[in-house]
XYZ file of C-alpha atoms in Angstrom:
581
model
C 40.294 133.857 126.529
C 39.713 135.522 129.884
C 41.719 138.352 131.430
C 42.087 139.218 135.090
C 44.218 141.817 136.904
C 45.850 141.623 140.307
C 45.390 144.287 142.969
C 46.953 144.725 146.401
C 49.620 146.233 148.640
C 53.315 146.155 147.796
C 55.132 142.982 148.900
C 51.921 141.051 149.516
C 52.978 138.416 146.994
C 51.032 139.317 143.843
C 53.834 138.442 141.422
C 54.752 135.284 143.338
C 51.117 134.197 143.188
C 51.038 134.802 139.422
C 54.164 132.648 139.055
C 52.531 129.891 141.102
C 49.384 130.021 138.946
C 51.007 130.290 135.528
C 54.604 129.130 135.864
C 55.663 132.390 134.186
C 57.671 135.352 135.449
C 55.400 138.428 135.196
C 58.090 141.004 136.085
C 59.543 142.124 132.758
C 62.455 144.268 133.916
C 65.716 143.081 135.425
C 65.456 145.916 137.951
C 62.100 144.572 139.121
C 63.497 141.089 139.687
C 66.631 142.473 141.365
C 64.642 144.655 143.772
C 61.751 142.200 144.188
C 59.413 145.069 143.383
C 56.932 145.323 140.513
C 57.342 148.744 138.912
C 55.408 148.416 135.677
C 52.736 146.088 134.364
C 53.588 142.413 134.097
C 51.826 139.790 132.004
C 51.513 136.023 132.246
C 49.078 133.368 131.092
C 48.066 129.786 131.568
C 45.526 127.177 130.545
C 43.152 126.217 133.348
C 42.020 122.590 133.888
C 38.746 123.321 132.076
C 40.675 124.392 128.985
C 40.037 128.094 129.546
C 42.924 130.317 128.549
C 43.602 132.890 131.269
C 45.800 135.984 130.952
C 46.871 137.803 134.104
C 47.858 141.467 134.271
C 50.135 141.888 137.282
C 50.089 145.472 138.579
C 52.553 147.265 140.858
C 51.538 147.614 144.488
C 53.742 150.516 145.522
C 51.971 153.855 145.986
C 54.458 155.596 143.659
C 53.277 153.420 140.769
C 49.505 153.698 141.202
C 49.318 155.277 137.736
C 50.792 152.101 136.259
C 48.346 150.051 138.292
C 45.420 152.015 136.837
C 46.701 151.445 133.303
C 46.553 147.706 133.950
C 43.067 147.407 135.416
C 41.248 149.963 133.244
C 40.134 147.496 130.542
C 40.043 144.293 132.589
C 36.651 142.791 133.555
C 37.707 141.044 136.788
C 40.212 141.451 139.625
C 42.253 139.154 141.843
C 42.615 141.018 145.157
C 45.745 139.868 146.984
C 46.275 140.421 150.737
C 49.060 138.885 152.821
C 48.067 136.827 155.869
C 50.973 138.229 157.914
C 50.138 141.887 157.169
C 46.407 142.137 156.435
C 44.565 145.128 155.089
C 47.140 147.844 154.294
C 47.413 151.292 152.718
C 47.739 150.205 149.116
C 45.145 147.489 149.613
C 42.716 150.252 150.496
C 43.781 152.402 147.545
C 43.618 149.551 145.041
C 40.212 148.451 146.309
C 39.016 152.052 146.115
C 40.163 152.102 142.498
C 38.280 148.889 141.681
C 35.203 150.242 143.423
C 35.409 153.548 141.555
C 35.761 151.696 138.255
C 32.648 149.698 139.121
C 34.357 146.285 138.984
C 31.739 143.666 139.919
C 33.681 140.428 139.510
C 36.542 139.656 141.891
C 38.280 136.925 143.853
C 40.223 137.324 147.116
C 43.519 135.497 147.610
C 45.071 135.653 151.088
C 48.736 134.884 150.445
C 51.593 133.841 152.752
C 49.244 131.512 154.598
C 52.339 129.528 155.583
C 53.481 132.497 157.713
C 50.276 133.380 159.588
C 46.715 132.230 160.153
C 44.776 133.455 157.082
C 41.300 133.124 158.644
C 41.147 136.547 160.385
C 42.391 138.311 157.247
C 39.946 136.426 155.039
C 37.031 137.472 157.240
C 38.178 141.092 157.585
C 38.882 141.683 153.892
C 35.706 139.976 152.688
C 33.703 142.207 155.008
C 35.429 145.297 153.627
C 34.937 144.208 150.020
C 31.237 143.561 150.607
C 30.726 147.336 150.930
C 32.167 147.950 147.435
C 30.982 147.326 143.877
C 32.457 143.810 144.132
C 30.023 142.734 146.836
C 30.338 139.264 148.376
C 33.714 138.061 147.147
C 34.848 134.425 147.540
C 38.202 134.056 149.294
C 40.956 131.449 149.189
C 44.004 131.089 151.441
C 47.150 130.246 149.506
C 50.899 129.918 149.843
C 53.021 130.540 146.777
C 55.981 128.941 148.566
C 54.425 125.611 149.557
C 51.741 125.511 146.866
C 48.989 125.052 149.459
C 45.666 126.454 148.235
C 46.781 126.905 144.625
C 44.417 124.168 143.306
C 41.560 125.695 145.303
C 42.417 129.138 143.917
C 42.432 127.714 140.389
C 38.974 126.199 140.926
C 37.696 129.504 142.322
C 39.050 131.285 139.247
C 37.176 128.836 137.031
C 33.925 129.670 138.825
C 34.583 133.420 138.673
C 35.387 133.406 134.974
C 32.283 131.355 134.173
C 30.175 134.190 135.633
C 31.689 136.950 133.502
C 29.324 138.485 130.924
C 30.080 137.503 127.341
C 31.993 140.228 125.470
C 30.688 141.624 122.189
C 33.162 140.379 119.574
C 31.286 142.289 116.848
C 31.558 145.659 118.599
C 33.858 148.446 117.374
C 37.448 148.138 118.577
C 38.980 150.492 121.112
C 42.265 148.944 122.157
C 43.963 151.025 124.837
C 47.708 150.624 124.394
C 49.681 149.714 127.514
C 53.007 148.898 125.797
C 54.684 149.879 122.519
C 58.004 148.504 121.286
C 59.823 147.354 118.165
C 60.792 143.860 117.052
C 63.608 143.417 114.555
C 62.193 142.434 111.206
C 58.592 143.158 112.276
C 58.567 146.813 113.287
C 56.162 148.485 115.701
C 54.191 146.316 118.120
C 51.576 147.489 120.632
C 49.851 145.479 123.333
C 46.621 145.911 125.248
C 43.562 144.222 126.684
C 40.864 143.890 124.026
C 37.597 144.384 125.905
C 35.281 144.294 122.871
C 35.469 143.691 119.150
C 37.918 141.625 117.112
C 41.388 142.379 115.772
C 42.648 140.590 112.659
C 45.553 140.810 110.253
C 44.749 143.230 107.457
C 42.452 145.415 109.590
C 42.687 149.194 109.357
C 42.459 151.319 112.481
C 42.647 154.976 113.427
C 45.503 155.878 115.764
C 45.524 159.537 116.706
C 45.423 161.554 113.487
C 46.499 158.731 111.176
C 45.269 155.428 109.823
C 47.392 152.335 110.438
C 47.266 148.781 109.160
C 47.594 145.525 111.078
C 50.443 143.405 109.763
C 49.934 140.601 112.264
C 48.356 139.663 115.609
C 49.639 137.610 118.527
C 47.743 136.447 121.583
C 49.431 134.807 124.560
C 52.689 134.681 122.644
C 51.284 132.861 119.601
C 50.440 134.227 116.121
C 46.713 134.190 115.356
C 44.673 135.175 112.314
C 42.165 137.014 114.476
C 41.671 137.695 118.173
C 38.127 138.235 119.518
C 37.472 139.897 122.879
C 38.216 139.411 125.692
C 41.929 138.956 124.992
C 45.446 140.120 125.631
C 46.775 140.996 122.195
C 50.014 142.131 120.601
C 49.399 143.942 117.317
C 52.118 144.448 114.728
C 51.374 147.773 113.006
C 52.434 149.316 109.735
C 52.293 153.046 109.144
C 53.515 154.298 112.531
C 56.860 154.504 114.357
C 57.170 153.439 117.974
C 58.515 156.908 118.819
C 55.095 158.323 117.917
C 53.267 156.085 120.414
C 52.760 156.143 124.150
C 50.723 154.379 126.791
C 47.170 155.658 126.698
C 46.914 155.911 122.916
C 44.155 153.777 121.393
C 43.566 151.762 118.238
C 40.057 152.623 117.032
C 37.648 151.255 114.460
C 37.379 154.086 111.878
C 34.355 156.296 112.466
C 33.222 154.437 115.574
C 34.593 156.855 118.171
C 34.914 160.606 118.400
C 37.770 162.368 120.111
C 36.629 164.853 122.714
C 38.293 167.066 125.293
C 35.067 168.224 126.995
C 32.792 165.711 128.720
C 29.889 165.892 131.128
C 29.932 163.170 133.784
C 28.030 162.172 136.880
C 29.523 160.767 140.058
C 27.868 157.894 141.886
C 26.720 160.411 144.513
C 27.096 164.118 145.214
C 30.527 164.671 146.836
C 30.552 165.385 150.555
C 33.588 167.667 150.405
C 35.301 169.877 147.866
C 36.539 168.257 144.693
C 39.999 168.968 143.269
C 39.964 171.737 140.641
C 42.437 169.803 138.488
C 42.007 166.051 138.977
C 43.881 163.362 137.069
C 41.518 161.396 134.808
C 42.082 157.696 134.081
C 40.284 155.621 131.454
C 41.595 152.443 129.875
C 45.367 152.853 129.973
C 45.158 156.636 129.470
C 46.038 159.250 132.065
C 45.265 162.917 131.383
C 44.932 166.076 133.387
C 41.637 167.932 133.542
C 39.954 171.058 134.830
C 36.774 170.346 136.763
C 33.636 172.489 136.776
C 30.826 171.486 139.150
C 27.411 171.686 137.504
C 24.856 170.586 140.074
C 24.920 167.820 142.669
C 26.755 164.810 141.268
C 27.147 166.312 137.774
C 30.483 167.711 136.592
C 32.070 169.048 133.423
C 35.649 168.023 132.645
C 37.979 169.806 130.231
C 40.739 167.361 129.397
C 44.291 168.408 128.573
C 44.161 166.208 125.470
C 41.291 164.639 123.531
C 40.300 161.040 124.246
C 38.070 158.591 122.346
C 35.161 158.468 124.792
C 31.596 157.235 124.568
C 28.473 157.742 126.632
C 28.458 155.075 129.330
C 32.241 154.944 129.724
C 33.533 154.751 133.269
C 36.193 157.286 134.260
C 38.248 157.483 137.400
C 39.047 160.894 138.900
C 42.073 160.889 141.163
C 43.338 163.549 143.513
C 47.024 162.610 143.860
C 47.521 164.900 146.840
C 44.685 163.450 148.895
C 45.071 159.914 147.472
C 41.341 159.935 146.792
C 39.614 158.357 143.790
C 36.099 158.871 142.469
C 34.239 156.959 139.778
C 32.271 158.868 137.163
C 30.007 157.849 134.286
C 30.336 159.686 130.981
C 26.950 161.224 130.130
C 27.790 163.457 127.170
C 30.840 163.616 124.884
C 29.580 166.648 122.932
C 27.982 168.819 125.614
C 26.303 172.182 124.970
C 27.938 175.464 125.875
C 26.795 177.012 129.145
C 26.253 180.695 128.455
C 23.154 181.793 130.299
C 22.921 182.441 133.987
C 21.834 179.264 135.741
C 22.691 177.096 132.699
C 25.203 174.998 134.644
C 22.712 174.138 137.375
C 20.024 173.261 134.830
C 22.483 171.177 132.842
C 23.463 169.262 135.956
C 19.849 168.545 136.822
C 19.189 167.349 133.271
C 22.190 164.999 133.367
C 21.190 163.442 136.679
C 17.636 162.900 135.406
C 18.701 161.605 131.987
C 17.865 157.907 131.588
C 20.043 155.405 129.772
C 19.417 153.181 126.775
C 16.783 154.038 124.187
C 15.009 156.540 126.463
C 18.263 158.401 127.049
C 19.053 158.367 123.330
C 15.599 159.787 122.551
C 16.013 162.543 125.151
C 19.470 163.476 123.873
C 18.362 163.458 120.243
C 15.357 165.617 121.154
C 17.775 168.176 122.616
C 20.052 168.095 119.577
C 17.079 167.887 117.149
C 19.242 166.982 114.146
C 22.610 165.214 114.165
C 24.641 163.139 111.766
C 23.737 159.495 112.302
C 27.392 158.435 112.364
C 28.218 161.062 114.989
C 25.277 159.987 117.162
C 26.408 156.360 117.011
C 30.006 157.383 117.764
C 28.761 159.128 120.897
C 27.573 155.731 122.102
C 23.819 156.104 121.600
C 21.506 153.618 119.873
C 19.073 154.962 117.261
C 15.917 155.708 119.291
C 12.537 154.371 118.273
C 10.675 156.888 116.104
C 13.775 158.758 114.920
C 13.868 159.674 111.225
C 16.914 158.871 109.116
C 17.277 161.284 106.203
C 20.402 160.517 104.199
C 23.316 160.815 106.608
C 21.229 162.727 109.146
C 19.143 161.636 112.118
C 16.100 163.666 113.197
C 14.445 163.485 116.601
C 11.144 161.575 116.761
C 8.310 163.745 115.417
C 10.649 166.491 114.187
C 10.335 165.638 110.483
C 6.535 166.055 110.643
C 6.881 169.261 112.660
C 9.289 170.787 110.147
C 7.352 169.441 107.166
C 4.254 171.261 108.426
C 6.176 174.550 108.267
C 7.339 174.178 104.662
C 4.045 175.357 103.025
C 4.230 178.649 104.920
C 7.820 179.148 103.746
C 6.774 178.494 100.141
C 3.688 180.731 100.341
C 5.646 183.612 101.881
C 8.336 183.314 99.204
C 5.795 183.314 96.348
C 4.032 186.368 97.769
C 7.323 188.236 97.517
C 8.295 186.690 94.151
C 5.050 185.687 92.376
C 6.785 184.835 89.098
C 9.052 182.249 90.708
C 7.611 178.764 91.252
C 8.948 178.448 94.768
C 11.955 178.978 96.995
C 15.303 177.282 96.345
C 16.102 174.463 98.776
C 18.762 176.650 100.400
C 16.123 179.272 101.268
C 13.980 176.586 102.910
C 17.048 175.280 104.764
C 17.725 178.696 106.291
C 14.079 179.279 107.152
C 13.887 175.968 109.037
C 17.407 176.300 110.512
C 18.551 173.017 108.998
C 22.240 172.040 108.932
C 22.127 170.774 105.327
C 19.948 171.557 102.292
C 19.830 167.813 101.543
C 17.370 167.499 104.439
C 14.747 169.562 102.590
C 13.759 166.704 100.275
C 12.550 164.601 103.204
C 10.360 167.417 104.549
C 8.389 168.218 101.387
C 4.801 166.940 101.448
C 2.175 166.923 98.657
C 1.045 169.020 96.888
C 4.542 170.500 97.219
C 7.419 168.860 95.433
C 11.134 169.408 94.980
C 11.854 170.215 91.346
C 15.113 171.484 89.863
C 16.390 172.519 93.296
C 13.236 174.426 94.276
C 10.256 173.600 96.464
C 7.259 174.249 94.261
C 3.514 173.925 94.578
C 2.428 171.493 91.889
C -1.092 172.931 91.974
C -0.070 176.588 91.984
C -0.912 178.842 88.983
C 0.866 181.843 87.569
C -0.367 185.304 88.615
C -3.755 185.938 86.912
C -2.521 188.545 84.417
C 0.428 186.409 83.389
C -1.715 183.275 83.144
C -4.201 185.090 80.869
C -1.413 186.186 78.503
C 0.090 182.694 78.426
C -3.329 181.178 77.738
C -3.738 183.501 74.747
C -0.309 182.501 73.378
C -1.088 178.819 73.864
C -4.441 179.231 72.081
C -2.680 180.697 69.032
C -0.135 177.865 69.077
C -2.912 175.279 69.075
C -3.943 176.607 65.670
C -0.336 176.755 64.389
C 2.161 174.909 66.641
C 5.186 176.544 64.947
C 3.971 180.156 64.894
C 6.166 181.387 67.724
C 5.086 184.927 68.663
C 7.449 187.745 67.776
C 9.146 189.780 70.501
C 6.795 192.793 70.080
C 3.790 190.473 70.469
C 5.187 189.068 73.702
C 5.870 192.528 75.082
C 2.423 193.708 74.095
C 0.928 190.721 75.958
C 2.837 191.711 79.091
C 5.223 188.784 78.901
C 8.719 189.987 79.711
C 11.780 187.911 80.507
C 10.667 187.054 84.066
C 7.091 186.243 83.059
C 8.219 183.980 80.231
C 10.714 182.230 82.529
C 7.874 181.604 84.978
C 5.708 180.173 82.209
C 8.548 177.839 81.184
C 9.106 176.723 84.794
C 5.390 176.007 85.117
C 5.624 173.708 82.090
C 3.168 175.689 79.953
C 5.747 176.910 77.427
C 9.148 175.681 76.243
C 12.019 177.881 75.147
C 13.532 176.325 72.038
C 15.847 179.258 71.315
C 16.503 182.861 72.188
C 13.159 184.635 71.976
C 11.420 181.561 70.550
C 8.683 180.091 72.767
C 6.365 177.211 71.847
C 4.178 174.716 73.707
C 5.622 171.449 75.108
C 3.510 169.536 72.595
C 5.620 170.893 69.714
C 8.138 168.046 70.075
C 5.588 165.405 69.105
C 4.075 167.487 66.316
C 7.497 168.283 64.844
C 8.520 164.624 64.905
C 5.318 163.465 63.250
C 5.715 165.925 60.375
C 9.369 164.995 59.866
C 8.342 161.354 59.648
C 6.338 162.156 56.504
C 9.351 163.328 54.490
C 12.274 161.375 53.023
C 15.196 160.605 55.294
C 17.690 162.161 55.621
C 16.407 165.678 55.153
C 17.759 169.211 55.007
C 16.877 172.126 57.238
C 15.007 173.653 54.323
C 12.896 170.503 53.897
C 12.142 170.450 57.622
C 11.117 174.115 57.564
C 8.737 173.421 54.697
C 7.242 170.400 56.536
C 6.646 172.569 59.587
C 5.447 175.545 57.611
C 7.476 178.049 59.575
C 10.277 180.577 59.181
C 14.027 180.159 59.613
C 13.714 182.216 62.849
C 11.807 179.259 64.331
C 13.126 176.351 62.268
C 16.841 176.796 63.085
C 16.567 176.861 66.924
C 13.794 174.237 66.847
C 15.981 171.839 64.868
C 18.918 172.367 67.247
C 16.537 171.847 70.178
C 15.378 168.540 68.699
C 19.013 167.537 68.107
C 19.811 168.226 71.765
C 16.833 166.173 72.928
C 17.806 163.205 70.760
C 14.761 163.420 68.493
C 16.889 164.078 65.426
C 20.494 163.311 64.505
C 22.805 165.655 62.606
C 24.860 163.950 59.890
C 28.352 164.923 58.592
C 26.879 166.634 55.520
C 24.656 168.813 57.824
C 21.522 166.909 56.867
C 19.391 165.250 59.586
C 17.412 162.133 60.169
C 14.990 161.011 62.841
C 16.529 158.788 65.496
């Protein structure tokens, strides 16, 4: 399906032209038909000779309803500019064209209506010349009469050519459906409509709507139920989980996690303004209209504080309108999570950075370099691609080269920590996180390089030894245990060797000793030796028989047996005997 919106001065025949093209009445309200004046958005559709399905959004032309007009054209890729042959270029023609230009619309068709009342040639030439100076460029024009039908076939053919030139929408993209109508249908419930510019909507989908999640009960397109509707399309979506009273024009159905709501955005105008900008412009995007406070940064760069958050992405096109001066300006969103401006001169520098910031992968790399570390989902929701060279660590994204830079600093953090605490194997991951100013301790694992390793929540040096005095005492204990693996030294012997609680804990962390019970320390090899000796006696066996096989005291045998039970070497039976597993 293709979607196009009308634009033009009041009473220039937009709605009549839509009726002539589609055979449908676009004015939805009885008051509109009674007064012959389009007040709100109208919708109609038809099938063109080629088989293309075309939906038309008919917008009001009166200056009092320009807000409604903007809600209709905000998501539409092409425009049908309508000018009457007997009136020519008029006030609202100029305002509507200024809106299309500010929105950056590049695909348009000119229809000079009421050609049965006046010669259309002068108006065709004049309007095409004016349009050539806008984003629409050289626009084809057709003279038409909705009364006599003259020119309607030619207009239809011109529409076919225009639509064939439109870029293909991305049906796999995340959905952001700006709502332009919300109503209830008996037996169905809440229904919203909008122009789907990208993505696909299907029955059973789940979307975010404000602060809640809603489900799609059903989808209609051009008045017919469909299983799924890919962009570009006019869609009516039957929702569950929300009442119509909680909805308004300008709300949006969003793919969960794909967009972030923001009320502060940095934007750039197409050019630096020649005169003073309004301090509180009205901002239009999609079908949404919000107030804002404007802060000039530098040149064409501005910061906008919106009166309510909107789901915006980098690259979105906004329209700033000064209702008093009837002036509109187009602006490109450059940052949806901008930095605070605290230092003197920060605003000017920020503006210069925004103007110089490239788009695409280069822009993503520059923005990620400024942020250094950001959640990957948040970066994507901002509208950036993952730049080449970026490092993905869990849910986080690191700027190109940053992981190596931070990894090179980890050894110094470990060395400094061990100088202060020589009996500890290394700093906890949280200590490293703070030292490197990381947002999450989970990032530490990806920054550890050999010979360092992350073990039991600490960054340790696998090649590091205990302090010399402690290592000497441990070596002496280990030498005695080589001769008798079960002769755990008594507490006085440990104290005499200079091995207190902290020193023994360090020896255990280093893997040179194991603590099998309170005050009972042996070598790690004791597990194999104990098992081998137990294998030589009848199964099952008692604790006394095990003690005799090991040749040790109850002080050692009791905790050692429980230690072996816990490690799955032995199994305790109901009668308190054991057997090897």
